[in-house]
Short mmCIF file of N, CA and C in Angstrom, two decimals:
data_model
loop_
_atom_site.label_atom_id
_atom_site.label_comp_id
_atom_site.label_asym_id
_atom_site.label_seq_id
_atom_site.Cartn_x
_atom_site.Cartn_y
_atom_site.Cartn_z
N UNK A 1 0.84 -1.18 0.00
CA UNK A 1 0.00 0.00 0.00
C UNK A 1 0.89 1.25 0.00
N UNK A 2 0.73 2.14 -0.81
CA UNK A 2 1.54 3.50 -1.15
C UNK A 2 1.07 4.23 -0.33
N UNK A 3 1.60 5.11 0.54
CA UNK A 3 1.11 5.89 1.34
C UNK A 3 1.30 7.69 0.74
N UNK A 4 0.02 7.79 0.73
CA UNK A 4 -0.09 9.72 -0.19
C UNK A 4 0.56 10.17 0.88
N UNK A 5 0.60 11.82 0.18
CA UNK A 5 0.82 12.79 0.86
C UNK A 5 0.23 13.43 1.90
N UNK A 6 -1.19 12.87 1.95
CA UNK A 6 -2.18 13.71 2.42
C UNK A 6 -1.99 12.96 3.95
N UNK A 7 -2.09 11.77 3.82
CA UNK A 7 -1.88 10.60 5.09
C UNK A 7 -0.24 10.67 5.69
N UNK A 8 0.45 11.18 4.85
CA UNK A 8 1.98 11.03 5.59
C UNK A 8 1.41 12.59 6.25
N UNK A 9 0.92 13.62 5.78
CA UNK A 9 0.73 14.77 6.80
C UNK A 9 -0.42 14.42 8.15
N UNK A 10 -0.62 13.64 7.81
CA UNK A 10 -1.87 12.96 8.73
C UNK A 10 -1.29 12.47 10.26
N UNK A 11 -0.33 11.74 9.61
CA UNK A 11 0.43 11.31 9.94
C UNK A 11 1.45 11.94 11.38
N UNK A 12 1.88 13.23 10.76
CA UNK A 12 2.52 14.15 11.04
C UNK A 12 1.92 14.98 12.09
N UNK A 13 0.71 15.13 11.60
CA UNK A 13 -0.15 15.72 12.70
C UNK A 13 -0.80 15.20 13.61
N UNK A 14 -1.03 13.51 13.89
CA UNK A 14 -1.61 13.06 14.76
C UNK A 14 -0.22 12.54 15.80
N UNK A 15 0.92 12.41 15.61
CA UNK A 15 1.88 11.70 16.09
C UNK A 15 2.87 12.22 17.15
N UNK A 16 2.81 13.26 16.55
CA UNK A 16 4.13 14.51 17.45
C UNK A 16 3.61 15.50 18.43
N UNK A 17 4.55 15.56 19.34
CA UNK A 17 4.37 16.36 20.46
C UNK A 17 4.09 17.69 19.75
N UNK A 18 3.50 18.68 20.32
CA UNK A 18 3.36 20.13 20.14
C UNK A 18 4.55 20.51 19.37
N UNK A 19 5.66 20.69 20.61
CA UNK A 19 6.98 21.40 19.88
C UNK A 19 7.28 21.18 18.66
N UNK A 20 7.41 20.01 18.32
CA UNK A 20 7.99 19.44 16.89
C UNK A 20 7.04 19.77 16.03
N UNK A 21 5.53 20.02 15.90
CA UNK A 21 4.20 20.81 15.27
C UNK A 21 4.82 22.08 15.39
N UNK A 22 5.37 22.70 16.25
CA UNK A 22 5.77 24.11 16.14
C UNK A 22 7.16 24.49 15.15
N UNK A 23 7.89 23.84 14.87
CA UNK A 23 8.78 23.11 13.67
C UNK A 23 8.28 23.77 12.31
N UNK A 24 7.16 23.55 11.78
CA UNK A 24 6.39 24.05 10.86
C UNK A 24 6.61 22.76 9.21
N UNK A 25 7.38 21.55 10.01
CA UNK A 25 7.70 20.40 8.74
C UNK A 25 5.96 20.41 8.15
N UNK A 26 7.23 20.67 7.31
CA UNK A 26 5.45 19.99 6.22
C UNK A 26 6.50 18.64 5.55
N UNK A 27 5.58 17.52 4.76
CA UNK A 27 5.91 16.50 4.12
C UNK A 27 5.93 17.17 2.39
N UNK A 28 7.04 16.77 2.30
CA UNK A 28 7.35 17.17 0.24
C UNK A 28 7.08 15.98 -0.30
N UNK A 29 7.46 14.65 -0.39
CA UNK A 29 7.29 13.53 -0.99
C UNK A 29 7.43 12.13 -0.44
N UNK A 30 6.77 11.13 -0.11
CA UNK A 30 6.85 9.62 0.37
C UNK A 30 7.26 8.58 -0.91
N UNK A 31 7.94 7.80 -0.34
CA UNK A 31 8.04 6.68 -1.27
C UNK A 31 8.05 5.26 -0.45
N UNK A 32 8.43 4.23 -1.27
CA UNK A 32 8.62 2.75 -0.35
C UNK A 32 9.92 3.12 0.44
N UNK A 33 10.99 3.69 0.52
CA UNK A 33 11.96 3.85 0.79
C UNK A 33 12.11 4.75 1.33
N UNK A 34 11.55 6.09 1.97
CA UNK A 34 11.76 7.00 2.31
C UNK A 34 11.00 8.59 1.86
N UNK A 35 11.23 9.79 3.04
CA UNK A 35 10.80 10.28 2.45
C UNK A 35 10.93 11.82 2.66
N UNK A 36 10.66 12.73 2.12
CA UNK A 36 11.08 13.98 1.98
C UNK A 36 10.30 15.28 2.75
N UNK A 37 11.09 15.77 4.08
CA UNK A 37 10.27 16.57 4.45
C UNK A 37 11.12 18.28 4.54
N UNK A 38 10.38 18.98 4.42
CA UNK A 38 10.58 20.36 4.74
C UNK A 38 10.69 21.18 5.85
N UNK A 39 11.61 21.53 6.41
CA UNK A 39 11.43 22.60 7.73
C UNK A 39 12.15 23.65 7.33
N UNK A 40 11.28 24.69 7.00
CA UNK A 40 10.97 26.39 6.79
C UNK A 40 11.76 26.83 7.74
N UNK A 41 12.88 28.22 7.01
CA UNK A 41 13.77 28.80 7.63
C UNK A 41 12.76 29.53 8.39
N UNK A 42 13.29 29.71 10.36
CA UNK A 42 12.48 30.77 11.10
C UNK A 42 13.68 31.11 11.74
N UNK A 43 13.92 32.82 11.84
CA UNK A 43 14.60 33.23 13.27
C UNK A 43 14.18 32.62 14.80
N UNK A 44 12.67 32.29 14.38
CA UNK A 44 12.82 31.09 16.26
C UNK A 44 13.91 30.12 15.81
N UNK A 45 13.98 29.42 15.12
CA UNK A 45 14.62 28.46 15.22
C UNK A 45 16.67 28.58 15.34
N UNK A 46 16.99 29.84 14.95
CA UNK A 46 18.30 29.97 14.41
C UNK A 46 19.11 30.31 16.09
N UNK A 47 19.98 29.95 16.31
CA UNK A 47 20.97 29.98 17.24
C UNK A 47 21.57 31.47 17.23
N UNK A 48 22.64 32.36 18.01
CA UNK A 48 23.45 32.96 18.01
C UNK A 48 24.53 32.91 16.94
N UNK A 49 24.27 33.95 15.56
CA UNK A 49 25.11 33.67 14.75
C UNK A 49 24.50 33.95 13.29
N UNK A 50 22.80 33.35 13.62
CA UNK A 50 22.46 33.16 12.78
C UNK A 50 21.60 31.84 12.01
N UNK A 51 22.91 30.97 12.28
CA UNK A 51 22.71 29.48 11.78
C UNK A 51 21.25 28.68 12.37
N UNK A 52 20.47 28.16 11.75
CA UNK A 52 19.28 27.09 11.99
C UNK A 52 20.64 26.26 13.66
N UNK A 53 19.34 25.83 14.08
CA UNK A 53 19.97 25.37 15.59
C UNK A 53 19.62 24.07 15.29
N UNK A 54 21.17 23.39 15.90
CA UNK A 54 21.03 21.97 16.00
C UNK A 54 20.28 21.18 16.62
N UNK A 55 19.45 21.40 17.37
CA UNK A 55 18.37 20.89 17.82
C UNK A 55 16.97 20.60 16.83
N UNK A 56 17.18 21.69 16.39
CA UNK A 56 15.76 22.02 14.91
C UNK A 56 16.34 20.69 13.56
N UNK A 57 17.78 20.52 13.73
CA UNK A 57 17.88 20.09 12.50
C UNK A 57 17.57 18.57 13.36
N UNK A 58 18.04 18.25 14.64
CA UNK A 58 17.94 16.85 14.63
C UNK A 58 16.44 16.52 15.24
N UNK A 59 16.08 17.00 15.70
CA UNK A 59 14.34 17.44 15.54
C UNK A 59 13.57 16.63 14.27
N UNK A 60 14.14 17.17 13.17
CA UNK A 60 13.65 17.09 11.60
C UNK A 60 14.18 15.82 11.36
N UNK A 61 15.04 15.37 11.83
CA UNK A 61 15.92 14.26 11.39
C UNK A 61 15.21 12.81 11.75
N UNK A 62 15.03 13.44 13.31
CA UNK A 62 14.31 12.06 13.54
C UNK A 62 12.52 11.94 13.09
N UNK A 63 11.88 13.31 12.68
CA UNK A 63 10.50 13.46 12.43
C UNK A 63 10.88 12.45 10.89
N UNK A 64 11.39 12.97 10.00
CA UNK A 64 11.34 12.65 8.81
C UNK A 64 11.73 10.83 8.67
N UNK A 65 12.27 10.33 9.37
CA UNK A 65 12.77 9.06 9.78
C UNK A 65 11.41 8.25 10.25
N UNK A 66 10.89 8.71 10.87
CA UNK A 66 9.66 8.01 11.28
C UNK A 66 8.45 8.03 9.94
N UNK A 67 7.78 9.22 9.29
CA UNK A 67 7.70 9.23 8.04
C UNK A 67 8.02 8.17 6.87
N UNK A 68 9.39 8.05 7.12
CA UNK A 68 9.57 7.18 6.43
C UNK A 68 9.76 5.67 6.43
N UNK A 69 9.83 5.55 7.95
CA UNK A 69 9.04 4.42 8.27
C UNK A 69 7.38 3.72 8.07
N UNK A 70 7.09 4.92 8.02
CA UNK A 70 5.58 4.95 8.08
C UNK A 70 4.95 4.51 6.27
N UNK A 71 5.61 5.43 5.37
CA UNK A 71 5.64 5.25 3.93
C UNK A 71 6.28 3.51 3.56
N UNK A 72 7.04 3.29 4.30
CA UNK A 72 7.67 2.08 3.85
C UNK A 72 6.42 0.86 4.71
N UNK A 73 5.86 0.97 5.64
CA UNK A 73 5.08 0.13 5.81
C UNK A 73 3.53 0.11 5.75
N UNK A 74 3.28 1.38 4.82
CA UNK A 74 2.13 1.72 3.74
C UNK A 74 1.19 2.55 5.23
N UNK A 75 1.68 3.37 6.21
CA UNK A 75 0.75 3.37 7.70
C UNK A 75 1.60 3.69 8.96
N UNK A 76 1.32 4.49 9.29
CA UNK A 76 2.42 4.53 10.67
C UNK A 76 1.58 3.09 11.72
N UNK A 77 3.02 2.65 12.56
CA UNK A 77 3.06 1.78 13.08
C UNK A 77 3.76 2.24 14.48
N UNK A 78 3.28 1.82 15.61
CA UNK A 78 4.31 2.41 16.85
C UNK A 78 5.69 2.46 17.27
N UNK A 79 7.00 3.22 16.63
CA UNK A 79 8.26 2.97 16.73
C UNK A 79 8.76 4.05 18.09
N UNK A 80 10.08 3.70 18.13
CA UNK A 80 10.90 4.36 19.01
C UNK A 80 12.07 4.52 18.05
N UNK A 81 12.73 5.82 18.79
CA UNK A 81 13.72 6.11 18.25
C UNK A 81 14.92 5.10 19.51
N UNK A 82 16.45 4.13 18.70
CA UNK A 82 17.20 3.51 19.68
C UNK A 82 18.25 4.09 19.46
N UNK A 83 18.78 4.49 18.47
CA UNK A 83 19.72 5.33 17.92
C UNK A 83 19.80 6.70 16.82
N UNK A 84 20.42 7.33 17.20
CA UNK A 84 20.61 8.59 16.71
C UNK A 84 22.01 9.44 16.43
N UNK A 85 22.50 9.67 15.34
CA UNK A 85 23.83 10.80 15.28
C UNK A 85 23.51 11.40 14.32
N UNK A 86 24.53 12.40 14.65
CA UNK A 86 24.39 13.70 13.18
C UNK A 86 25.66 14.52 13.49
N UNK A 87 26.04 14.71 12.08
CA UNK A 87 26.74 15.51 12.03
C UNK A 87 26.84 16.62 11.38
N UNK A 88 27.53 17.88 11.75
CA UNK A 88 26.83 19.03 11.41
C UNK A 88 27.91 19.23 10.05
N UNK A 89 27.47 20.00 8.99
CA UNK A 89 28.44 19.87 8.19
C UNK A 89 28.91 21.34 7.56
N UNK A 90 27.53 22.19 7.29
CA UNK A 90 28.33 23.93 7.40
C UNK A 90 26.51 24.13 7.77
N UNK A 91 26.56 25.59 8.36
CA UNK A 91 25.08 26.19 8.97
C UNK A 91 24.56 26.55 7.71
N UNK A 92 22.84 26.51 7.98
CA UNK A 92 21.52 26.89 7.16
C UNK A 92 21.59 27.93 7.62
N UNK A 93 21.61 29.34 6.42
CA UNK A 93 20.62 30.52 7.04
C UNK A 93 19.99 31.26 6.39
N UNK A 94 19.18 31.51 6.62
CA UNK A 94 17.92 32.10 5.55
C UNK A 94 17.59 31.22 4.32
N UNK A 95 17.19 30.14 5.45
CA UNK A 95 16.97 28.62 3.84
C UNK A 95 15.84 27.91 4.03
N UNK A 96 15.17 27.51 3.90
CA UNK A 96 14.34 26.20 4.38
C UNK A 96 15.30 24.62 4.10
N UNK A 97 15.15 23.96 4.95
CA UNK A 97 16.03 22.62 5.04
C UNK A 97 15.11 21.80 4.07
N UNK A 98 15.75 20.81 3.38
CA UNK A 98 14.82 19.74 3.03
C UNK A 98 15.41 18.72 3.84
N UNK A 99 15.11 17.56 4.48
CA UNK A 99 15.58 15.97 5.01
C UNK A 99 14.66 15.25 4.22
N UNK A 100 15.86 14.35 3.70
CA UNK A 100 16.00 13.38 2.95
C UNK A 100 15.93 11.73 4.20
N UNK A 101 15.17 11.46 3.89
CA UNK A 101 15.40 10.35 4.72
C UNK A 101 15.39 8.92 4.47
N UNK A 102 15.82 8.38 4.40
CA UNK A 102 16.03 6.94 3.16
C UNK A 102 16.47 5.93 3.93
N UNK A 103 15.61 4.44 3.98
CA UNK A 103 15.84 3.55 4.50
C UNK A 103 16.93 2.96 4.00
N UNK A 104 17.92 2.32 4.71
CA UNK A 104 18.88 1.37 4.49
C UNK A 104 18.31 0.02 4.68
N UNK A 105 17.42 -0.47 5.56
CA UNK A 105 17.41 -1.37 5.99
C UNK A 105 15.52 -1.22 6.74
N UNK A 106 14.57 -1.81 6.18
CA UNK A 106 13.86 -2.13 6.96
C UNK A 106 12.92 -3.67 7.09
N UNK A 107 13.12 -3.86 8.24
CA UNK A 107 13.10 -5.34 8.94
C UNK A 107 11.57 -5.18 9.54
N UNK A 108 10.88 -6.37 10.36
CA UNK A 108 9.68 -6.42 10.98
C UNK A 108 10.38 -5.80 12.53
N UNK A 109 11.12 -5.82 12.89
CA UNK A 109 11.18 -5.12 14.42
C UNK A 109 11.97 -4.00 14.11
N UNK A 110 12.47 -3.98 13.35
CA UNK A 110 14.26 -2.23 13.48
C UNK A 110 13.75 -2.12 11.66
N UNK A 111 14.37 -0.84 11.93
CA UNK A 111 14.55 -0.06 10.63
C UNK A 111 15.96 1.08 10.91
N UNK A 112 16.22 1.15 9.76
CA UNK A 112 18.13 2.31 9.93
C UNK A 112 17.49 2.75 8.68
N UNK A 113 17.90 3.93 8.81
CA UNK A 113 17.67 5.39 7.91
C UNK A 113 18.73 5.84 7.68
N UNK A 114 19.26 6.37 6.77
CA UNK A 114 20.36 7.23 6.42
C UNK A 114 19.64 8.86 5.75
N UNK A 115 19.89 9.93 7.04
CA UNK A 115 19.14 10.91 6.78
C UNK A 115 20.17 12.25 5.86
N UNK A 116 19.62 13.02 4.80
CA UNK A 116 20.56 14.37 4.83
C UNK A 116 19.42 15.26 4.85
N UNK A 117 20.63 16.29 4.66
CA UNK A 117 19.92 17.48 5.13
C UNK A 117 20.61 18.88 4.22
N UNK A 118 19.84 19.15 3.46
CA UNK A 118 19.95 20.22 2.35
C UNK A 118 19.45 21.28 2.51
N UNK A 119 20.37 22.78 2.15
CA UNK A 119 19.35 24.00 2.39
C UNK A 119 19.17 24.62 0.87
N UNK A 120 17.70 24.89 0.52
CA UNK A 120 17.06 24.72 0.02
C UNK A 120 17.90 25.15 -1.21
N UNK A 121 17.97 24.91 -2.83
CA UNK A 121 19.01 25.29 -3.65
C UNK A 121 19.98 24.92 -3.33
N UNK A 122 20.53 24.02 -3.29
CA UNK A 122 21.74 23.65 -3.08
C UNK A 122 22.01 21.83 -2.94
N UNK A 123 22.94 21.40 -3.35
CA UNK A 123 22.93 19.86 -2.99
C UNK A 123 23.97 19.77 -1.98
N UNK A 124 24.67 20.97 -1.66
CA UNK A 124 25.37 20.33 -0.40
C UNK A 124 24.83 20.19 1.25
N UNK A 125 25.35 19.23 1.66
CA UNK A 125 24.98 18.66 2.40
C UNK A 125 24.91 19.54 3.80
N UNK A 126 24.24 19.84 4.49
CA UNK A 126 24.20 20.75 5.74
C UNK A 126 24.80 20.21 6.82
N UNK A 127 23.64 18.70 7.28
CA UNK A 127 23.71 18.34 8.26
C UNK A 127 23.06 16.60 7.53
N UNK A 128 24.17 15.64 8.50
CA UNK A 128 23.87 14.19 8.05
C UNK A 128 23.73 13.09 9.43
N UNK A 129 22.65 12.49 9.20
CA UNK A 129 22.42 11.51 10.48
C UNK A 129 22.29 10.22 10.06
N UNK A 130 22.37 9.58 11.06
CA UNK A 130 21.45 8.20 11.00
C UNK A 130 21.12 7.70 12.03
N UNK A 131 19.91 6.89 11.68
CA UNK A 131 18.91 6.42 12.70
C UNK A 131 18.63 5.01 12.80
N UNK A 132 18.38 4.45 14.21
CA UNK A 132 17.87 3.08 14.19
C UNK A 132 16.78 3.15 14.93
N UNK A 133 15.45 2.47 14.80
CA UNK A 133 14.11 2.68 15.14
C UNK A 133 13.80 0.81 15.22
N UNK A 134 13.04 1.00 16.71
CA UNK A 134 12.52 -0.04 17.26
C UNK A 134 11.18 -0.19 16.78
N UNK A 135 10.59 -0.96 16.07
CA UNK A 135 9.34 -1.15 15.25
C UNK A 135 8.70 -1.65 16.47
N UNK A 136 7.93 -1.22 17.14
CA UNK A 136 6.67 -2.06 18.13
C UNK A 136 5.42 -2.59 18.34
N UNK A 137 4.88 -1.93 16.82
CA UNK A 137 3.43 -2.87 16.30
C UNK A 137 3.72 -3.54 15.00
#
């Protein structure tokens, strides 16, 4: 089962705490494999300096990871996040991020994501993670 756009925002909005709704991700594209979300440049979000804050990006990192868990098993299903890194690679500013989030690996209990993170126009890389997620339904 292909999961639309309309249900991965569904998705999005029934699942997450407030804060991460305050984020402003919208979903750009789902596939079997992963999937593409947006978080809109805001001065709330930017650190001293300027730069989008690392918190916002790994925020997005792990939202978009679940997403794409959710697309890959046609439905969100109850996961946990078990692992998490990122690394920062040069600052977003005055950009909207896209995360890319793309399964490596998904199994009936775990799934690993290999996430990036692009500011908007541009293919270089911002900020890069990866994730391992405990599948629980």
């Amino acid at each position: 089962m292909t999961l639309t756009l309309a249900a991965a925002e569904k998705i999005l909005a029934d699942n997450f705490a407030p804060w991460v709704l305050d984020l402003g991700l919208t979903v750009e594209s789902v596939d079997g494999q992963g999937a593409v979300l947006r978080l809109p440049w805001s001065e709330r979000l930017a650190r001293e300096g300027g730069g989008l804050s690392g918190q916002a990006l790994m925020a997005a990192a792990d939202t978009a990871t679940v997403i794409a868990v959710a697309a890959a098993r046609g439905g969100f299903v109850p996961m946990t996040t078990v692992q998490q890194s990122i690394s920062f690679q040069r600052a977003v500013v005055g950009a909207d991020v896209l995360v890319r989030a793309g399964l490596t690996k998904a199994g009936k209990r775990m799934a690993f994501a290999d996430i990036t993170m692009t500011a908007e126009g541009t293919e270089e890389i911002a900020a890069h993670a990866t994730a391992v997620y405990a599948l629980l339904g």
